[in-house]
PDB file of C-alpha atoms in Angstrom:
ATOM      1  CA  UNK A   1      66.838 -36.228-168.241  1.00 30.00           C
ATOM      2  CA  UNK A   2      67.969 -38.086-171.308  1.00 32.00           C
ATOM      3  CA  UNK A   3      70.448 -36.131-173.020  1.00 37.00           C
ATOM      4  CA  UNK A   4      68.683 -36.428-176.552  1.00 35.00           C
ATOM      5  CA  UNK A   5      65.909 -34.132-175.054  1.00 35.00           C
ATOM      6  CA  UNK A   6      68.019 -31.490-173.143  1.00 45.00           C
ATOM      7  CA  UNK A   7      70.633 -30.701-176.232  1.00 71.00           C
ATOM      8  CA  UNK A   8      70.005 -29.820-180.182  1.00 87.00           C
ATOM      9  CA  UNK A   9      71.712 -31.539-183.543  1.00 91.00           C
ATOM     10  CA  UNK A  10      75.667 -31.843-183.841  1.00 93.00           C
ATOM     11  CA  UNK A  11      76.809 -29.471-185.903  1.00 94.00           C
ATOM     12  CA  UNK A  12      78.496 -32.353-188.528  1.00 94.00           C
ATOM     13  CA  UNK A  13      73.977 -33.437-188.918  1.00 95.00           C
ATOM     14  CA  UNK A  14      73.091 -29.741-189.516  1.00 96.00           C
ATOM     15  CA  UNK A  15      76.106 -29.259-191.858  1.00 96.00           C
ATOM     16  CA  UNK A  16      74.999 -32.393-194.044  1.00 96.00           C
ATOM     17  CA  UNK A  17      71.208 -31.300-193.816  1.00 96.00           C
ATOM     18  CA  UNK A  18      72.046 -27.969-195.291  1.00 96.00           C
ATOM     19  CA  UNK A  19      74.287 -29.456-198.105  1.00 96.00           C
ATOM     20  CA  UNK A  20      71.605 -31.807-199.138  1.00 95.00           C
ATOM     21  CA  UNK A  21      69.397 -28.035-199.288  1.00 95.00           C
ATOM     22  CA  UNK A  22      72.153 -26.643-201.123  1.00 94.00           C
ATOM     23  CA  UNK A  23      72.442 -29.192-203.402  1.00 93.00           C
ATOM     24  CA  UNK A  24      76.492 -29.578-202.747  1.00 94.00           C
ATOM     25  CA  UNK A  25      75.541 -32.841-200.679  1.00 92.00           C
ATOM     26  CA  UNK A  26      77.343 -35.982-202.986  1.00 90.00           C
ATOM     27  CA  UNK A  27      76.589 -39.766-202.867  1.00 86.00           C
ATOM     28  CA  UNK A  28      78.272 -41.849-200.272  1.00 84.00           C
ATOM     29  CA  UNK A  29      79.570 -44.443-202.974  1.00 82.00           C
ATOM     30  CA  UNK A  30      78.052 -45.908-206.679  1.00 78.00           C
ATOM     31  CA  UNK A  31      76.476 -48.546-204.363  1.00 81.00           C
ATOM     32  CA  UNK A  32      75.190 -46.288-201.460  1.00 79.00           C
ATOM     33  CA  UNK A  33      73.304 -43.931-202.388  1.00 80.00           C
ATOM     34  CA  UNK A  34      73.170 -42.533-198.775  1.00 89.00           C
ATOM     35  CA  UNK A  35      74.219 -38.317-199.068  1.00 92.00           C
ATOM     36  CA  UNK A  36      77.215 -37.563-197.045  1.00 92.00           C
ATOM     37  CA  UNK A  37      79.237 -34.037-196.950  1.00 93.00           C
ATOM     38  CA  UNK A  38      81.386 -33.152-200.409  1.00 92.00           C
ATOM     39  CA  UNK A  39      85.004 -33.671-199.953  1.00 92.00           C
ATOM     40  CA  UNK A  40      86.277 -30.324-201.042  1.00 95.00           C
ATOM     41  CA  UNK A  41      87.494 -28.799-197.962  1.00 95.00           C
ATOM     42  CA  UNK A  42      86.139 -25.509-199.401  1.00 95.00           C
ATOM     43  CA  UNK A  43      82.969 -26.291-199.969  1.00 96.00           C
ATOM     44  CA  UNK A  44      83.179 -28.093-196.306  1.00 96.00           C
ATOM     45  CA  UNK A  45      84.203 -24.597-194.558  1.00 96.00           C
ATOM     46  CA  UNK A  46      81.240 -22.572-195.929  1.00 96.00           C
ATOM     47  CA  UNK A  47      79.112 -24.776-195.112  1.00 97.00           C
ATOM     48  CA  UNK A  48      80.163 -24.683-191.496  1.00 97.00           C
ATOM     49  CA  UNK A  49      80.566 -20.969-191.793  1.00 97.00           C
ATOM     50  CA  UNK A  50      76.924 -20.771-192.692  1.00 97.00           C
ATOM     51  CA  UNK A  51      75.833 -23.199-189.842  1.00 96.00           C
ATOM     52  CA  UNK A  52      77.433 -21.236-187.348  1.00 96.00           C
ATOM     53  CA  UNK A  53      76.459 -17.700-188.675  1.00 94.00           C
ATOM     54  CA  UNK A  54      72.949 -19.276-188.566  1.00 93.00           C
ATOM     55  CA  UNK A  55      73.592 -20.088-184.547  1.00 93.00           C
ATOM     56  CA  UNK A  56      74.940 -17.275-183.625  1.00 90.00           C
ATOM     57  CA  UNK A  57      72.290 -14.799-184.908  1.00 85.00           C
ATOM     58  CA  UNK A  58      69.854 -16.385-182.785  1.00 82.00           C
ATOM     59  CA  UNK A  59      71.522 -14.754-179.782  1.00 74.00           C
ATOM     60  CA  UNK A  60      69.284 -11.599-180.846  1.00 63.00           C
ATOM     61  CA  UNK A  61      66.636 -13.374-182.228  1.00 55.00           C
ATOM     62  CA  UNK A  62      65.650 -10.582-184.715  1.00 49.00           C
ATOM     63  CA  UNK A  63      66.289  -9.870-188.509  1.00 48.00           C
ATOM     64  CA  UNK A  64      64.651  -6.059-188.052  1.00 50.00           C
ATOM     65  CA  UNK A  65      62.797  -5.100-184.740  1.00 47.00           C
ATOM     66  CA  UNK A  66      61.279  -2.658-186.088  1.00 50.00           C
ATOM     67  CA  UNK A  67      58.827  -4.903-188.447  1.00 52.00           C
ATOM     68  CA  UNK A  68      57.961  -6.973-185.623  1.00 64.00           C
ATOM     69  CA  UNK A  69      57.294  -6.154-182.160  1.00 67.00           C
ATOM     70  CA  UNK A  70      56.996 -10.059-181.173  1.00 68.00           C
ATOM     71  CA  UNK A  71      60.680 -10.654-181.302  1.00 73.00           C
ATOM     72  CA  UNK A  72      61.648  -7.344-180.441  1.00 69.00           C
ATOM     73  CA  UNK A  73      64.027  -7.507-177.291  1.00 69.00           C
ATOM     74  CA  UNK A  74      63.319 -11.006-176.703  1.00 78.00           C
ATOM     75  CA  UNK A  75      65.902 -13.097-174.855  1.00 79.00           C
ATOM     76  CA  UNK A  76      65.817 -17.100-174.807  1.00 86.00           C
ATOM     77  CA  UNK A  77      65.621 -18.791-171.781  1.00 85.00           C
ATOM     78  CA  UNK A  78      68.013 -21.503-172.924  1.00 86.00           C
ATOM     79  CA  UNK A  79      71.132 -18.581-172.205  1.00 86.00           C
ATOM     80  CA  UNK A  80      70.055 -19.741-169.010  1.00 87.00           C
ATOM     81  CA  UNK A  81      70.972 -23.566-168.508  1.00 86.00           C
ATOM     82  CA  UNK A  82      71.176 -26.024-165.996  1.00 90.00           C
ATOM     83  CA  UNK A  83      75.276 -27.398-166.089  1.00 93.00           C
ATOM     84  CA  UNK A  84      75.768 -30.668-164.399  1.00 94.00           C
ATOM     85  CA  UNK A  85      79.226 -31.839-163.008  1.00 96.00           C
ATOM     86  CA  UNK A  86      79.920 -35.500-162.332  1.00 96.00           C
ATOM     87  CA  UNK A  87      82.998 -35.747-160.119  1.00 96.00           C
ATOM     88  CA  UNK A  88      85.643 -38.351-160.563  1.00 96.00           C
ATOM     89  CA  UNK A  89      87.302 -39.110-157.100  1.00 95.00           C
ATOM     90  CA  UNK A  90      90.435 -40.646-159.838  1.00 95.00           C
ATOM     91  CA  UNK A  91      90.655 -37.413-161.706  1.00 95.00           C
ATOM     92  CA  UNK A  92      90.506 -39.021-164.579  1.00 94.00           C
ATOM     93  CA  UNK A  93      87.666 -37.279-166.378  1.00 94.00           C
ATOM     94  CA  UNK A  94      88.111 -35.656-169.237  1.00 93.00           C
ATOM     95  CA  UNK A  95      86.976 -32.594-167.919  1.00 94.00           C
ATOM     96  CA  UNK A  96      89.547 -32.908-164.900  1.00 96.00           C
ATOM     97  CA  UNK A  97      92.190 -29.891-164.575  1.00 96.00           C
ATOM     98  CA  UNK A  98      95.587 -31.594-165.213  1.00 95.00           C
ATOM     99  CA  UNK A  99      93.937 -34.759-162.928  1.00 95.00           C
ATOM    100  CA  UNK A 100      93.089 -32.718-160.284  1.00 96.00           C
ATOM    101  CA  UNK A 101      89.840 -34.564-158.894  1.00 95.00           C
ATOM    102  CA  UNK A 102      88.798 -31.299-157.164  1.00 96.00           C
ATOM    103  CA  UNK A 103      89.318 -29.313-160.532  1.00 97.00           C
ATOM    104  CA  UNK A 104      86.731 -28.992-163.214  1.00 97.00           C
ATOM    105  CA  UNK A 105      86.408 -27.246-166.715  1.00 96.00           C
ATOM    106  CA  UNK A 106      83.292 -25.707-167.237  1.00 95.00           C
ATOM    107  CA  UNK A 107      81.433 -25.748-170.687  1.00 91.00           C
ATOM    108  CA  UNK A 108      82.880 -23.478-173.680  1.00 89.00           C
ATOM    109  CA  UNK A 109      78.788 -21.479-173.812  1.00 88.00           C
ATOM    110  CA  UNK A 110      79.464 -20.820-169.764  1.00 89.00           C
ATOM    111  CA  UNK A 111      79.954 -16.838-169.815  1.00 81.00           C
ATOM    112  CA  UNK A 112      79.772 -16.483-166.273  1.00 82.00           C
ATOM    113  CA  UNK A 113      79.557 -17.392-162.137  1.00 87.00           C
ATOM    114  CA  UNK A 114      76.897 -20.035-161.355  1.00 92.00           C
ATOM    115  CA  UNK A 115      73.717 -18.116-161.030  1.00 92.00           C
ATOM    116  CA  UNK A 116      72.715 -20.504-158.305  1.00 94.00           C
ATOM    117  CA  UNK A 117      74.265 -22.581-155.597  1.00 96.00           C
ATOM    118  CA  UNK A 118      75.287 -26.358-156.678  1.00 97.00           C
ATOM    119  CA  UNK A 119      72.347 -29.051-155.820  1.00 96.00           C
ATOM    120  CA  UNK A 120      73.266 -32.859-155.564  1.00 96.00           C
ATOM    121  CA  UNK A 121      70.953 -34.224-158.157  1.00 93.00           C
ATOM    122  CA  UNK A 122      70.436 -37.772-155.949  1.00 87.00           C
ATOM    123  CA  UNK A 123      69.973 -35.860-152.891  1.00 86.00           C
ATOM    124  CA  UNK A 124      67.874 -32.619-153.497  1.00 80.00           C
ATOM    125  CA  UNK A 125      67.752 -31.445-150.302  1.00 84.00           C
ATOM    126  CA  UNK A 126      72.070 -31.062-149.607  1.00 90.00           C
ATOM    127  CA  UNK A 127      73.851 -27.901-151.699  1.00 94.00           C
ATOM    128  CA  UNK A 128      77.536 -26.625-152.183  1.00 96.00           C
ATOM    129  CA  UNK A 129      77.569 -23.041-151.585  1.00 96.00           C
ATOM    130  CA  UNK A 130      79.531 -20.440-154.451  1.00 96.00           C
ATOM    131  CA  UNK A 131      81.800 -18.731-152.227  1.00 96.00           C
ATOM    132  CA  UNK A 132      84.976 -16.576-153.787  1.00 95.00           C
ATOM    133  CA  UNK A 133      87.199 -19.127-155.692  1.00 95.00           C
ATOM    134  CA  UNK A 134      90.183 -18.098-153.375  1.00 96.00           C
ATOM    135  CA  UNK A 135      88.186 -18.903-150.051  1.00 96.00           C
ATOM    136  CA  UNK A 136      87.786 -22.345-151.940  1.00 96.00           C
ATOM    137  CA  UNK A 137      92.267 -22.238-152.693  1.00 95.00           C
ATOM    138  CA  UNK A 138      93.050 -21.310-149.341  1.00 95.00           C
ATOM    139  CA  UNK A 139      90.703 -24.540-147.537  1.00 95.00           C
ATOM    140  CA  UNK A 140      92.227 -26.466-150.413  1.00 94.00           C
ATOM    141  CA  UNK A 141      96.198 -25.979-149.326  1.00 92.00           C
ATOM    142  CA  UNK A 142      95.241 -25.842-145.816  1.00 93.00           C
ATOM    143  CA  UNK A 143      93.059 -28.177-145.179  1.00 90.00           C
ATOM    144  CA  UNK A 144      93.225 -31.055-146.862  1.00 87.00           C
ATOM    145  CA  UNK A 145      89.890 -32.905-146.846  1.00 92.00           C
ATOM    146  CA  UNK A 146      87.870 -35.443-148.581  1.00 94.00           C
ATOM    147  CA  UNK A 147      84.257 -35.837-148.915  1.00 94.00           C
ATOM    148  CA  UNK A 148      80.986 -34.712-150.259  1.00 93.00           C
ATOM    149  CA  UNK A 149      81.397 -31.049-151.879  1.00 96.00           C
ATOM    150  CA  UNK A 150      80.539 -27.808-149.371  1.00 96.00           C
ATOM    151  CA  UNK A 151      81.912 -25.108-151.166  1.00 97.00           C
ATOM    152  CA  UNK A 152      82.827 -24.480-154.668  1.00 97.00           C
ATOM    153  CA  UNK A 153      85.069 -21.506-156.188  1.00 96.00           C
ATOM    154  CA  UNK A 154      84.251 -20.330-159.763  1.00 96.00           C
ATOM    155  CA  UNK A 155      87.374 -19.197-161.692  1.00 95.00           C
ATOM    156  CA  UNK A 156      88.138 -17.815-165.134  1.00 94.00           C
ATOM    157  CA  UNK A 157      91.358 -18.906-166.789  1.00 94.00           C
ATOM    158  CA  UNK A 158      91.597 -17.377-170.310  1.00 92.00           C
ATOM    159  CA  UNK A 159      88.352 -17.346-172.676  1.00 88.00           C
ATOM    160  CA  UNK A 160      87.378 -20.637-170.029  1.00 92.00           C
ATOM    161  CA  UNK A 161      85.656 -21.023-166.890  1.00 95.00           C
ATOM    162  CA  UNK A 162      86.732 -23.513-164.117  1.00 96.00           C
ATOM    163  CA  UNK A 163      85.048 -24.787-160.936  1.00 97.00           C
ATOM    164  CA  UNK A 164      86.874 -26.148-157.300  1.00 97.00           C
ATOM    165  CA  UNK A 165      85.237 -27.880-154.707  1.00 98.00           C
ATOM    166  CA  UNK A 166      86.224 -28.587-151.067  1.00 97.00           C
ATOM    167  CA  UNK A 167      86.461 -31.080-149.541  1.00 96.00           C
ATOM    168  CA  UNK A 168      87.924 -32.499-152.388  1.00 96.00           C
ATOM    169  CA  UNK A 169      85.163 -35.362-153.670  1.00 96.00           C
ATOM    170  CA  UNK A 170      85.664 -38.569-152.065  1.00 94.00           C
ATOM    171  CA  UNK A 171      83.400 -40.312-154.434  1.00 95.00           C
ATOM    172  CA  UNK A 172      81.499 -39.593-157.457  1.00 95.00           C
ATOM    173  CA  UNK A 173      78.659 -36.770-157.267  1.00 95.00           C
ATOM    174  CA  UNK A 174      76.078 -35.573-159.656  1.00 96.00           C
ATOM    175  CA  UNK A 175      76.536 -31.654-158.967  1.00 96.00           C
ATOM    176  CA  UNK A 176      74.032 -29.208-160.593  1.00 96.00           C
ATOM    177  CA  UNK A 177      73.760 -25.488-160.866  1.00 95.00           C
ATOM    178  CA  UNK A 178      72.191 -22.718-163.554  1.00 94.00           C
ATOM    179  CA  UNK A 179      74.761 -20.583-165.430  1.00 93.00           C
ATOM    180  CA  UNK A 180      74.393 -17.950-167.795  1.00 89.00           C
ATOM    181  CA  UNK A 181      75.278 -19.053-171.404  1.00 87.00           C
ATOM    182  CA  UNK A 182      76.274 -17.877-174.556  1.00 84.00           C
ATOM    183  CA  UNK A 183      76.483 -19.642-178.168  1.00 84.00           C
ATOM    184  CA  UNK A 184      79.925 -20.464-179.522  1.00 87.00           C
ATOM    185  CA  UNK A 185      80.658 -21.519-182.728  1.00 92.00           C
ATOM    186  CA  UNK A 186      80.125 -25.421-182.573  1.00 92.00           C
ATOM    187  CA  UNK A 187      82.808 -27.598-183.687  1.00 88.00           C
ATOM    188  CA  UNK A 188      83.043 -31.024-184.848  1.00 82.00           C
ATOM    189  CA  UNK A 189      80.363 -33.131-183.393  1.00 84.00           C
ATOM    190  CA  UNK A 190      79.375 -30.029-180.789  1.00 88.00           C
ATOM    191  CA  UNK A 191      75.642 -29.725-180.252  1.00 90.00           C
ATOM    192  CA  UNK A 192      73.518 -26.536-179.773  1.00 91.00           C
ATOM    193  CA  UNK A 193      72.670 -25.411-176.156  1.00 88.00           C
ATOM    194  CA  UNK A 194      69.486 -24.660-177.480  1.00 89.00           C
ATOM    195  CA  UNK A 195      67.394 -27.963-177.086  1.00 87.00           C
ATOM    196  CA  UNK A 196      65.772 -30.223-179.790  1.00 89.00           C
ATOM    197  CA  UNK A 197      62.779 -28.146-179.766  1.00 91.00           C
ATOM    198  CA  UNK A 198      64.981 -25.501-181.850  1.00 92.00           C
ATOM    199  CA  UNK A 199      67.071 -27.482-184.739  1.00 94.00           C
ATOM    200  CA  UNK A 200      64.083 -26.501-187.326  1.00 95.00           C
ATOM    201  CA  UNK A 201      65.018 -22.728-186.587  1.00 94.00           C
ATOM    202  CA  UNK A 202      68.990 -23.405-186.163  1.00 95.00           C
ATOM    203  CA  UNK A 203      68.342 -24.907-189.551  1.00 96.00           C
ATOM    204  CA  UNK A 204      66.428 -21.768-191.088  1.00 96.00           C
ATOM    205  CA  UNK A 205      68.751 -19.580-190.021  1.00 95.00           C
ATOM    206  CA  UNK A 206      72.159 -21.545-191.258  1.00 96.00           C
ATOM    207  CA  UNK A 207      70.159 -21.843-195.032  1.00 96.00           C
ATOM    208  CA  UNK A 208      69.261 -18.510-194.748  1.00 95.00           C
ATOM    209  CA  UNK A 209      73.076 -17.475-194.043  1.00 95.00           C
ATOM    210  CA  UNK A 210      74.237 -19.750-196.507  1.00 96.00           C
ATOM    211  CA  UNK A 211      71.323 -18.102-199.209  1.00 95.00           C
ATOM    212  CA  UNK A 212      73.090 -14.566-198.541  1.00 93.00           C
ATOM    213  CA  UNK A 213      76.677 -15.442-198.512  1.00 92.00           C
ATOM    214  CA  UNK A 214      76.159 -17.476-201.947  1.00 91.00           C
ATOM    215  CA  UNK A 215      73.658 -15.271-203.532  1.00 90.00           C
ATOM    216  CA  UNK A 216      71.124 -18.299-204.028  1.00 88.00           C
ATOM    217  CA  UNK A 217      67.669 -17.124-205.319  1.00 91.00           C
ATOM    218  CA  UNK A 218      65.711 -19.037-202.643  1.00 93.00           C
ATOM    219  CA  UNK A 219      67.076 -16.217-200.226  1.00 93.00           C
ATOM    220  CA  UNK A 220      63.404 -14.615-200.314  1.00 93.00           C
ATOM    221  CA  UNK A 221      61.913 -17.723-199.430  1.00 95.00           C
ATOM    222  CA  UNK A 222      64.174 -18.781-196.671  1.00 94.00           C
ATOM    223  CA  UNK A 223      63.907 -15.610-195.576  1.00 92.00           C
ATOM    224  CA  UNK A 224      60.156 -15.978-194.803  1.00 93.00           C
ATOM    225  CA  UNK A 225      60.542 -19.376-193.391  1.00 93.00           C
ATOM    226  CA  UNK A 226      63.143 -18.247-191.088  1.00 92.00           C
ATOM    227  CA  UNK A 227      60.662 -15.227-189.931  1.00 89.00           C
ATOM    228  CA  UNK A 228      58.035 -17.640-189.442  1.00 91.00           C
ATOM    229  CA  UNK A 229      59.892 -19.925-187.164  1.00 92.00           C
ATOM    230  CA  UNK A 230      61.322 -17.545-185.610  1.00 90.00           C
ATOM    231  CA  UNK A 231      58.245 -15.901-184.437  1.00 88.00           C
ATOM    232  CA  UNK A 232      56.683 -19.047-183.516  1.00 90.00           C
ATOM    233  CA  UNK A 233      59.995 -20.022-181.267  1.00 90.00           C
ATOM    234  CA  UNK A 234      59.752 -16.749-179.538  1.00 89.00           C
ATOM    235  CA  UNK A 235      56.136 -17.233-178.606  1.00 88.00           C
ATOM    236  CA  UNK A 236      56.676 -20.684-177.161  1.00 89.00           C
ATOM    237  CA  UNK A 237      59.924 -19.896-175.750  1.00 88.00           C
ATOM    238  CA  UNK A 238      58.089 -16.666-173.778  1.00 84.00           C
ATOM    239  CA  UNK A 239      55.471 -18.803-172.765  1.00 83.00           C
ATOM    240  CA  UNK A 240      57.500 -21.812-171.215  1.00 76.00           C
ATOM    241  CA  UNK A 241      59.983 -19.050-169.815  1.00 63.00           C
ATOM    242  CA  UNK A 242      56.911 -17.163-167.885  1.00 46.00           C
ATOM    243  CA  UNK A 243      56.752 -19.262-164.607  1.00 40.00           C
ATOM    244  CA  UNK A 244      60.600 -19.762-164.922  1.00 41.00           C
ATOM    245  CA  UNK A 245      60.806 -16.125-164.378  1.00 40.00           C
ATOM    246  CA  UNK A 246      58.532 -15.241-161.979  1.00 35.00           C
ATOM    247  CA  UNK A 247      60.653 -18.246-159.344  1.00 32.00           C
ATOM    248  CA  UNK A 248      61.867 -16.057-155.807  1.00 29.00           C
ATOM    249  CA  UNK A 249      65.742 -16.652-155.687  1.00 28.00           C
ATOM    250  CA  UNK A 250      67.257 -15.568-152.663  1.00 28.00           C
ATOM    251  CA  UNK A 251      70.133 -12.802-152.800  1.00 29.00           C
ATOM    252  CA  UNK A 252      72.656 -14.047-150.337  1.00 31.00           C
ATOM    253  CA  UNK A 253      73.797 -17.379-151.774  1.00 30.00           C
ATOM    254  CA  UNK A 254      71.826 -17.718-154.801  1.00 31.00           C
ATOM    255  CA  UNK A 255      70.136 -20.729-153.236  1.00 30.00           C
ATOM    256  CA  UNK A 256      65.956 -21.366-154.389  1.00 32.00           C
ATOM    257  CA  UNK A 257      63.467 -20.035-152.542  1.00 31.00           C
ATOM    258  CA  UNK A 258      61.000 -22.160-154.272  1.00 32.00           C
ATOM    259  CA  UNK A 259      61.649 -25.316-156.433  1.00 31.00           C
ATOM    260  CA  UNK A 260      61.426 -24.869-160.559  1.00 34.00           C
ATOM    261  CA  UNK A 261      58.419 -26.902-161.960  1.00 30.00           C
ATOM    262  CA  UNK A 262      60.839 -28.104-165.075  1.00 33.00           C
ATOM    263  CA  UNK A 263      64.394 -27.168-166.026  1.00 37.00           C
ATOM    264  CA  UNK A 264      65.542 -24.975-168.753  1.00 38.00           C
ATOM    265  CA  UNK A 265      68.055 -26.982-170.912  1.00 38.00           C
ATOM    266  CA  UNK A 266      70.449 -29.847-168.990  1.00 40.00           C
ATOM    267  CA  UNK A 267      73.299 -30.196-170.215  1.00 42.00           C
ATOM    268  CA  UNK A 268      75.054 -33.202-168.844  1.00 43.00           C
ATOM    269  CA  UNK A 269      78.524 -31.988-169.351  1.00 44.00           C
ATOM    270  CA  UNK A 270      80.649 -35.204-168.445  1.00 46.00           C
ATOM    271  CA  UNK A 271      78.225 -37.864-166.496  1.00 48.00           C
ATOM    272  CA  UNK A 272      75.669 -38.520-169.403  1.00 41.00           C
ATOM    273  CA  UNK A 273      77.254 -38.161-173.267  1.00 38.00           C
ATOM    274  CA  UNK A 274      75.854 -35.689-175.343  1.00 37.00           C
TER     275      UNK A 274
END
């Protein structure tokens, strides 16, 4: 899947949108009139403040559940997610622990243990089995192997989550399983976990964060907007998450009992940029 579809704006695009909004946006240069961010640093920082307040609301997607039961208790299916690890037999990759080639970091939004076993994306029909991350240590120190990827040991090391495989890879391997996510505060050029379907709403809700925290007399309006997409999102987004749902998982090793017709939200971590 082409990473354009599976991931939202950066949050430097959604920063500049809502300046231009805001009217703090300034012009690029007397002969460009192209709008680029201000460069007061202040002005900068509350404008990514807003973004991110914006992002991070939409983890509840509700101003007041009482006024509307269609939101009410609603959870996206994008805080479930698809991660996808392409191994570097070099250990090179920037996603490498200290160039361990067996050694991954995980995404920042990962919260917790795959909820699935790890598929080969080139060859649906072979999986690496979860298994306890120090079944995966021990193999690792005493036997050392190379080859395609049996078993893989989830670990958490600080606020971060890291994944080992054994045998370590011998080559390089598209490895896919679903996770449980959370939004983070994005930084730099970061993008939303939500998918492109959801940067009008990421947008409402950063001008509508931005409206309170500066007082701006357009909070009424953005208010509605934001209720409006927000609705609509939720309807759509229980809709597309129906058949998702209702797919058998087996209990033992998290591996499918029946195929998924379409994924959630890809994120192609360190194989395709995002």
């Amino acid at each position: 899947m082409p990473a354009d579809v599976a991931t939202g704006r950066t949050l430097s695009s959604l920063m500049l949108q809502l300046a231009v909004r805001a009217g703090e946006a300034v012009q690029t240069s007397d002969t460009d009139t192209t709008a680029k961010l201000p460069d007061d640093a202040y002005v900068q920082q509350r404008l990514r403040e807003a973004v991110n307040s914006g992002w991070l609301e939409l983890v509840v997607p509700c101003i007041d559940p009482s006024q509307d039961s269609t939101i009410a208790g609603h959870e996206w299916s994008w805080l479930r997610t698809d991660v996808t690890i392409t191994t570097d037999p070099t250990g090179q990759a920037a996603n490498c622990v200290n160039g361990a080639a067996d050694r991954y970091w995980l995404p920042r939004y990962v919260r917790d243990h795959a909820r699935t076993d790890w598929v080969f994306e080139d060859q649906l029909d072979r999986r690496c089995a979860n298994v306890h991350h120090e079944i995966v240590d021990r193999k690792s120190r005493l036997h050392e192997m190379t080859g395609w990827p049996e078993l893989a040991g989830i670990r958490q090391v600080g606020t971060r989550y890291q994944v080992q495989f054994w045998p370590k890879p011998s080559a390089i391997y598209h490895l896919r399983a679903e996770f449980s996510a959370t939004p983070v505060p994005l930084q730099d050029d970061d993008r939303h976990i939500a998918g492109q379907q959801f940067d009008g709403l990421v947008f409402a809700a950063a001008w509508l964060a931005w409206c309170r925290e500066t007082n701006d007399e357009r909070a009424l309006a953005a208010t509605q907007l934001y209720r409006e997409q927000l609705v609509a999102r939720v309807k759509a987004d229980r809709r597309q998450g129906h058949a998702i749902r209702g797919m058998a998982w087996s209990q033992d090793r998290c591996t499918p009992a029946g195929e998924r017709t379409r994924p959630l939200s890809t994120i192609r971590y360190n194989g395709t940029p995002v």
